[in-house]
JSON list of C-alpha atoms and ligand atoms in Angstrom, two decimals:
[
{"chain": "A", "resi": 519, "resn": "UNK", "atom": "CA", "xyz": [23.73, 23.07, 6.69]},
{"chain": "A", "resi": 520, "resn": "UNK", "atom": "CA", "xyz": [20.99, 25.72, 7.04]},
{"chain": "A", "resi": 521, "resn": "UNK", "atom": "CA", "xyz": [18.17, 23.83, 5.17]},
{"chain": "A", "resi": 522, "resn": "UNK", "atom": "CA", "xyz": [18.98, 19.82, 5.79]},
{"chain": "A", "resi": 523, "resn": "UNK", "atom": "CA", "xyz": [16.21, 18.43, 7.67]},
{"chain": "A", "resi": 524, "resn": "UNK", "atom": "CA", "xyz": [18.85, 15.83, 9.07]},
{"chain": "A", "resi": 525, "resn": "UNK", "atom": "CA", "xyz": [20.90, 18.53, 10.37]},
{"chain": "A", "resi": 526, "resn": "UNK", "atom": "CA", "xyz": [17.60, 19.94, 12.03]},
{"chain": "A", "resi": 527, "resn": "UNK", "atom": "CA", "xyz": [16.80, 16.98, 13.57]},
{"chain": "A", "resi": 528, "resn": "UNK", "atom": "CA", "xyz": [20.08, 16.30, 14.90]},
{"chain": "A", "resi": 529, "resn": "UNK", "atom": "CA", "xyz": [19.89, 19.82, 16.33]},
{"chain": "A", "resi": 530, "resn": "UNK", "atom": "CA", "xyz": [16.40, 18.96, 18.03]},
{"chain": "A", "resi": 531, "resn": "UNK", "atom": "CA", "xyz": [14.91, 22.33, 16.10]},
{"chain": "A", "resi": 532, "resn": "UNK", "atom": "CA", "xyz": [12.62, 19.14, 14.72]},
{"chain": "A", "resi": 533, "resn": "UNK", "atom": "CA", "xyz": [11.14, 16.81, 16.28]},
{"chain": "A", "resi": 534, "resn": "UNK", "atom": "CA", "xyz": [12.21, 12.98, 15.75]},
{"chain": "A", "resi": 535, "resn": "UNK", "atom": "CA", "xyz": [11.73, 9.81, 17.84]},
{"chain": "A", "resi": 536, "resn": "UNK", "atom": "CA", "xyz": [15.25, 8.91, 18.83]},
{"chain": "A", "resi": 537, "resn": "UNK", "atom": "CA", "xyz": [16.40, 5.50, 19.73]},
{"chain": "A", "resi": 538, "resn": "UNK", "atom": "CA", "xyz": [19.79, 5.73, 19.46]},
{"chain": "A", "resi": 539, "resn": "UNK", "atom": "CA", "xyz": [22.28, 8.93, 20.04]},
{"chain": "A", "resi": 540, "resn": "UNK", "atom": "CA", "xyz": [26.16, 9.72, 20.77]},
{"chain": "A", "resi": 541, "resn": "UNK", "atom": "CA", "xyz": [28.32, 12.21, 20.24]},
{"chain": "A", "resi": 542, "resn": "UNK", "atom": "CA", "xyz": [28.57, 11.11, 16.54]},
{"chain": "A", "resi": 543, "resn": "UNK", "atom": "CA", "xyz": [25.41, 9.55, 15.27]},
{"chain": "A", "resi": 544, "resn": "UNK", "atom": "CA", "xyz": [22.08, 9.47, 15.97]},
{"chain": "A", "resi": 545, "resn": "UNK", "atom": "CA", "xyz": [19.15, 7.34, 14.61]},
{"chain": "A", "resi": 546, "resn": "UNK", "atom": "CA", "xyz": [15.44, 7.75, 14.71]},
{"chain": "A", "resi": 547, "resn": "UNK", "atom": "CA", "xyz": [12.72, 6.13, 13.40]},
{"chain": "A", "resi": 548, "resn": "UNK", "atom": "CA", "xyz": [11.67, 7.20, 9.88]},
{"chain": "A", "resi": 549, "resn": "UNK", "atom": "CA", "xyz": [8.84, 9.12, 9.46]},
{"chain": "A", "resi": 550, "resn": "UNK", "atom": "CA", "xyz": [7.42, 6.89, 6.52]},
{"chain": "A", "resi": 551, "resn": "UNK", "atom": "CA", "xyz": [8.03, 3.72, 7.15]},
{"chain": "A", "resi": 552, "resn": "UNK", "atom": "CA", "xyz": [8.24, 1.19, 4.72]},
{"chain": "A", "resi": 553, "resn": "UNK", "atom": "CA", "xyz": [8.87, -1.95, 7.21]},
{"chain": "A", "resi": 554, "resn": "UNK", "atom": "CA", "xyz": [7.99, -2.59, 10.80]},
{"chain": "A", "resi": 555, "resn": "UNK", "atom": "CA", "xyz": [11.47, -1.34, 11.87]},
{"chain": "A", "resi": 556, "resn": "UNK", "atom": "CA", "xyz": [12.53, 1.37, 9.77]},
{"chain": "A", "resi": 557, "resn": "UNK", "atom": "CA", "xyz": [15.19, 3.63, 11.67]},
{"chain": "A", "resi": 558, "resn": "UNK", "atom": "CA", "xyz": [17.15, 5.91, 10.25]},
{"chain": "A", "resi": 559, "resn": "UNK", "atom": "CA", "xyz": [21.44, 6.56, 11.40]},
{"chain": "A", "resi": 560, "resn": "UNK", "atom": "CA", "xyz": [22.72, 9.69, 10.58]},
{"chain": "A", "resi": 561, "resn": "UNK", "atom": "CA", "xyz": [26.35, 11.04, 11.53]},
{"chain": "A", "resi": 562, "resn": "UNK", "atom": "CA", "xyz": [25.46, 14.35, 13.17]},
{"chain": "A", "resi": 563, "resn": "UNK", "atom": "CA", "xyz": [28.02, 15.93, 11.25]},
{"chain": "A", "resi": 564, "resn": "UNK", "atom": "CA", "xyz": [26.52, 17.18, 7.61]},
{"chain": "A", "resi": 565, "resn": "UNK", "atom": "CA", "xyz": [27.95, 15.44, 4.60]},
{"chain": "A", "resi": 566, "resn": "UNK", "atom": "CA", "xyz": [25.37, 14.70, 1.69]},
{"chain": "A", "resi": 567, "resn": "UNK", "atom": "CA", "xyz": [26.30, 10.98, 0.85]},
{"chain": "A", "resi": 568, "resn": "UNK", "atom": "CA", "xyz": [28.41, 8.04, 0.25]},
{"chain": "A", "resi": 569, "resn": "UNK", "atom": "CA", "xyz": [29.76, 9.75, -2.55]},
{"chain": "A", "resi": 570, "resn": "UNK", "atom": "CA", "xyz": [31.28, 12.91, -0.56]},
{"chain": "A", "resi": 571, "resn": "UNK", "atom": "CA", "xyz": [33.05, 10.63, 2.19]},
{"chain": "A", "resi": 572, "resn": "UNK", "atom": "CA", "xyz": [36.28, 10.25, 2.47]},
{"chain": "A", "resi": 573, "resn": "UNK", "atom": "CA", "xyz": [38.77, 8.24, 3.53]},
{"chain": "A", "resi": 574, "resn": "UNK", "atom": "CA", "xyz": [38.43, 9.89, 7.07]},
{"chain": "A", "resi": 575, "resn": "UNK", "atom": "CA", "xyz": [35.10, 8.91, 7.61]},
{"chain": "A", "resi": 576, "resn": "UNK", "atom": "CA", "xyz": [35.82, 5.13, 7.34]},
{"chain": "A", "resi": 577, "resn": "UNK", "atom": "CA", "xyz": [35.86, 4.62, 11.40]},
{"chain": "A", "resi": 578, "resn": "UNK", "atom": "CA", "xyz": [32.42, 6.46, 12.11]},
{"chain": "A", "resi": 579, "resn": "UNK", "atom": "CA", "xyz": [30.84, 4.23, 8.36]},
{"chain": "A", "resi": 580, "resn": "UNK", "atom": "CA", "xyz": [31.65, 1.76, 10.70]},
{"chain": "A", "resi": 581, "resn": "UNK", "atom": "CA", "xyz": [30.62, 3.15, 13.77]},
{"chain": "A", "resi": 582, "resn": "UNK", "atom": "CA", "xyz": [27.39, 3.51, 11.95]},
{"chain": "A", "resi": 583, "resn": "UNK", "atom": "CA", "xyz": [27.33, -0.14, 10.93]},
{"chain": "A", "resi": 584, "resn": "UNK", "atom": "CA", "xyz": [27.61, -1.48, 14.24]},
{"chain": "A", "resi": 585, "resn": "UNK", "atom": "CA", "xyz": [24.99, 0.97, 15.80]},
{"chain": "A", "resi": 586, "resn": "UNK", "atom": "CA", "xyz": [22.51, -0.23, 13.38]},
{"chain": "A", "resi": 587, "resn": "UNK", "atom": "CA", "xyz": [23.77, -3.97, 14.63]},
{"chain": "A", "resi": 588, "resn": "UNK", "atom": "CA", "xyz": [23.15, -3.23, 17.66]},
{"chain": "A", "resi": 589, "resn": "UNK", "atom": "CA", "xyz": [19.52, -1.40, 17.24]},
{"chain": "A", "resi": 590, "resn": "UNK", "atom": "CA", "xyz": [18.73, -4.50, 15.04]},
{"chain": "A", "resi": 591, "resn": "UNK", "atom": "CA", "xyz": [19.38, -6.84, 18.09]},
{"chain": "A", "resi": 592, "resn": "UNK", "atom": "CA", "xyz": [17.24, -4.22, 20.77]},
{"chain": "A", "resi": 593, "resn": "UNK", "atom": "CA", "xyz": [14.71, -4.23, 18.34]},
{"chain": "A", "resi": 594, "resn": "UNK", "atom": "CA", "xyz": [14.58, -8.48, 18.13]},
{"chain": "A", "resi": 595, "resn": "UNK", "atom": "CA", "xyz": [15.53, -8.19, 14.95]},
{"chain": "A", "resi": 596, "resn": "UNK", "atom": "CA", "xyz": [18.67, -9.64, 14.12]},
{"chain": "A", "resi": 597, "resn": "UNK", "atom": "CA", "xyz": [18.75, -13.33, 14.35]},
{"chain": "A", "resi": 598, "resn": "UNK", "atom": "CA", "xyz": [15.65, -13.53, 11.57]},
{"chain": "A", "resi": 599, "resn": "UNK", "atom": "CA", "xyz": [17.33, -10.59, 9.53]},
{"chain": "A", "resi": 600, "resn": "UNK", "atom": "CA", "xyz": [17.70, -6.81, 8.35]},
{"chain": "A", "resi": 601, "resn": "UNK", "atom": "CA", "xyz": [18.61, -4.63, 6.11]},
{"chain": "A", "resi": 602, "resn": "UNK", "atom": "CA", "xyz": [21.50, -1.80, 5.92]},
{"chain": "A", "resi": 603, "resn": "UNK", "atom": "CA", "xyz": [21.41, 0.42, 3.25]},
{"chain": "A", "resi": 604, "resn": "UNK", "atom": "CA", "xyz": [22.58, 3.83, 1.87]},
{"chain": "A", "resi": 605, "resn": "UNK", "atom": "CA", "xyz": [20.85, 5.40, -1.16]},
{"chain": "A", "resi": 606, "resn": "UNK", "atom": "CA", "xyz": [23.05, 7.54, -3.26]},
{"chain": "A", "resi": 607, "resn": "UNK", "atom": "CA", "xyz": [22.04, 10.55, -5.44]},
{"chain": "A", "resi": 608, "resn": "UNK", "atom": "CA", "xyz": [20.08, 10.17, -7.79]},
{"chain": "A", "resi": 609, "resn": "UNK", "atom": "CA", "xyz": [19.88, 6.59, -9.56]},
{"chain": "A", "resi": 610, "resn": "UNK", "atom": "CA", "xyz": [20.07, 5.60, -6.15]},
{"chain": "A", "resi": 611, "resn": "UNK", "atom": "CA", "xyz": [16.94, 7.15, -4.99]},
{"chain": "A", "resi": 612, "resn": "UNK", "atom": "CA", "xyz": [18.18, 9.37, -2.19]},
{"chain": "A", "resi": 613, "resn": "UNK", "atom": "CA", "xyz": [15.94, 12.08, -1.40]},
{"chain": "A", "resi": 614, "resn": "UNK", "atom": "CA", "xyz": [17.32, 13.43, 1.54]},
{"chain": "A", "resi": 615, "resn": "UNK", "atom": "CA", "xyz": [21.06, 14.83, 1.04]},
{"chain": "A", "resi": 616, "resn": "UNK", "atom": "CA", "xyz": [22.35, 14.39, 4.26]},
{"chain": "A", "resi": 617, "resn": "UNK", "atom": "CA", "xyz": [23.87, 10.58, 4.54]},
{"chain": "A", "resi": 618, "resn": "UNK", "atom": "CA", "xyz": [21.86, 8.10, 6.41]},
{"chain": "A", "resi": 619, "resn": "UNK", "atom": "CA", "xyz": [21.81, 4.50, 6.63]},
{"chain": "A", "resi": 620, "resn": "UNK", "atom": "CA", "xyz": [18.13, 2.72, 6.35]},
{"chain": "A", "resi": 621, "resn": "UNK", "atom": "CA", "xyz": [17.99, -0.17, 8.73]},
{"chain": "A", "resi": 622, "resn": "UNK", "atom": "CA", "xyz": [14.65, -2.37, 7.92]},
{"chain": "A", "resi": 623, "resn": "UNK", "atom": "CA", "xyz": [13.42, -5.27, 9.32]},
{"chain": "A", "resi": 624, "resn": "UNK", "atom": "CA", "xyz": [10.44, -7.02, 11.22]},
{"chain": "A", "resi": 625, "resn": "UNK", "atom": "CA", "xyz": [9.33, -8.82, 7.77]},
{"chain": "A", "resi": 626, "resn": "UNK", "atom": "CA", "xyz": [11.07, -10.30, 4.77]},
{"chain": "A", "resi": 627, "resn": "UNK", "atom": "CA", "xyz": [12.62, -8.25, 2.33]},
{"chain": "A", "resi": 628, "resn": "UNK", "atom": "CA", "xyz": [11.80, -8.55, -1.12]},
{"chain": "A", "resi": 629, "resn": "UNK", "atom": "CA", "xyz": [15.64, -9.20, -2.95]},
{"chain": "A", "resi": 630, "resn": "UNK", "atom": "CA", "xyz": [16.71, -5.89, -4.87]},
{"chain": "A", "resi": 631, "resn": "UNK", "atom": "CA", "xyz": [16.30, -4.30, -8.36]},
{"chain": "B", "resi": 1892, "resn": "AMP", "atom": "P1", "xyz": [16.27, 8.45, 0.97]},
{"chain": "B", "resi": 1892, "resn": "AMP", "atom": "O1", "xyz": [15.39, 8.14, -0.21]},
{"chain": "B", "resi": 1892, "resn": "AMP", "atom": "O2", "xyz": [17.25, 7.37, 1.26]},
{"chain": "B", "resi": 1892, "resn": "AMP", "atom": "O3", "xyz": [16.90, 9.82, 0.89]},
{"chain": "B", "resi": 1892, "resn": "AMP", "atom": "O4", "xyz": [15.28, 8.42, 2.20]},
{"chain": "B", "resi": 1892, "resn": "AMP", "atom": "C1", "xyz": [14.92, 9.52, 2.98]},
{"chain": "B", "resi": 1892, "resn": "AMP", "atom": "C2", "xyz": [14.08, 8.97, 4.10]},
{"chain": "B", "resi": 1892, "resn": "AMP", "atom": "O5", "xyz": [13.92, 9.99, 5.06]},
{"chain": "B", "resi": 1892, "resn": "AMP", "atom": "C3", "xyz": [12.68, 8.51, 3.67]},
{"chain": "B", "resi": 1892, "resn": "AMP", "atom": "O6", "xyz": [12.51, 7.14, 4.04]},
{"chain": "B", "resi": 1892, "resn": "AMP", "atom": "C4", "xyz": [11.75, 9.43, 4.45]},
{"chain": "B", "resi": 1892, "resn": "AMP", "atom": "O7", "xyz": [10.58, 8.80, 4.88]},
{"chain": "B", "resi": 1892, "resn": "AMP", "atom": "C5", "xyz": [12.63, 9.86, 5.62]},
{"chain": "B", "resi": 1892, "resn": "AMP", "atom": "N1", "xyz": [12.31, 11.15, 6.23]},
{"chain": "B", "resi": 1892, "resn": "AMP", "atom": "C6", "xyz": [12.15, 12.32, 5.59]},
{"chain": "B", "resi": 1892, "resn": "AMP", "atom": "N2", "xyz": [11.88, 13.30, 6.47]},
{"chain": "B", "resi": 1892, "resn": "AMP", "atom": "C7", "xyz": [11.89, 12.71, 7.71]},
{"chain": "B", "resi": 1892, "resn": "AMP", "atom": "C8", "xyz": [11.69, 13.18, 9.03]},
{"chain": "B", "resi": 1892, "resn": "AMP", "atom": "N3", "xyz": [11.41, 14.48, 9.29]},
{"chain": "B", "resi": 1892, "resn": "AMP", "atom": "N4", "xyz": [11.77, 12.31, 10.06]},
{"chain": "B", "resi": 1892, "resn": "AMP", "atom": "C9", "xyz": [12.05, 11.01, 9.81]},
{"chain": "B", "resi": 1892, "resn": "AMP", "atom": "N5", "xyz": [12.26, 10.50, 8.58]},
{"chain": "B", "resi": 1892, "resn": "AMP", "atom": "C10", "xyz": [12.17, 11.34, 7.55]},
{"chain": "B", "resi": 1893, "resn": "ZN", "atom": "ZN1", "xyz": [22.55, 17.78, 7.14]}
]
């Protein structure tokens, strides 16, 4: 996708700090962040969101998942607690349409609404 910043960043055409990469996914920390760990996990190949996967996709989702479980553990994370989420279209707040997974933690987390 010519004009997704995700895409360009997976490309390396823009710069991101990178803490995680494979063949499949990458993640790097966001650029705003809202939490002292905020990374982002992208699959590398372009789809726009949660809505748009399909039933193919269900083994790198979880690939995903457990890449952010991991990070969450480097990052001394885990055994106080995180966040994964996805934000989808609209209502959901996405802003960027190029699916990634938001992986916060370092402080508590208000509950959701
Ligand atoms: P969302 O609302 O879920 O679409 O969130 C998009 C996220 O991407 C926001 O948290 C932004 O701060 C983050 N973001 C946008 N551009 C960049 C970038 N170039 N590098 C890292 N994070 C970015
Ligand atoms: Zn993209």
């Amino acid at each position: 996708m010519p004009d997704c910043i995700f895409c360009k960043i997976a490309a390396g055409e823009i710069p991101a700090t990178v803490v995680y990469e494979d063949d499949e996914i990458l993640a790097f920390e966001d650029i705003h962040p809202v939490a002292p760990v905020h990374i982002l996990l992208i699959p590398r190949r372009h789809f726009a969101s949660l809505d748009e996967a399909g039933e193919n996709n269900g083994p790198l989702l979880g690939r995903i998942l457990l890449a952010a479980a991991r990070i969450a553990r480097e990052k001394g994370i885990a055994s106080r607690g995180y966040r994964v989420l996805t934000n989808c279209n609209a209502d959901g707040g996405q802003e960027v349409f190029h699916i990634h997974f938001h992986l916060l933690g370092g402080r508590r987390l208000r509950t959701l609404g």
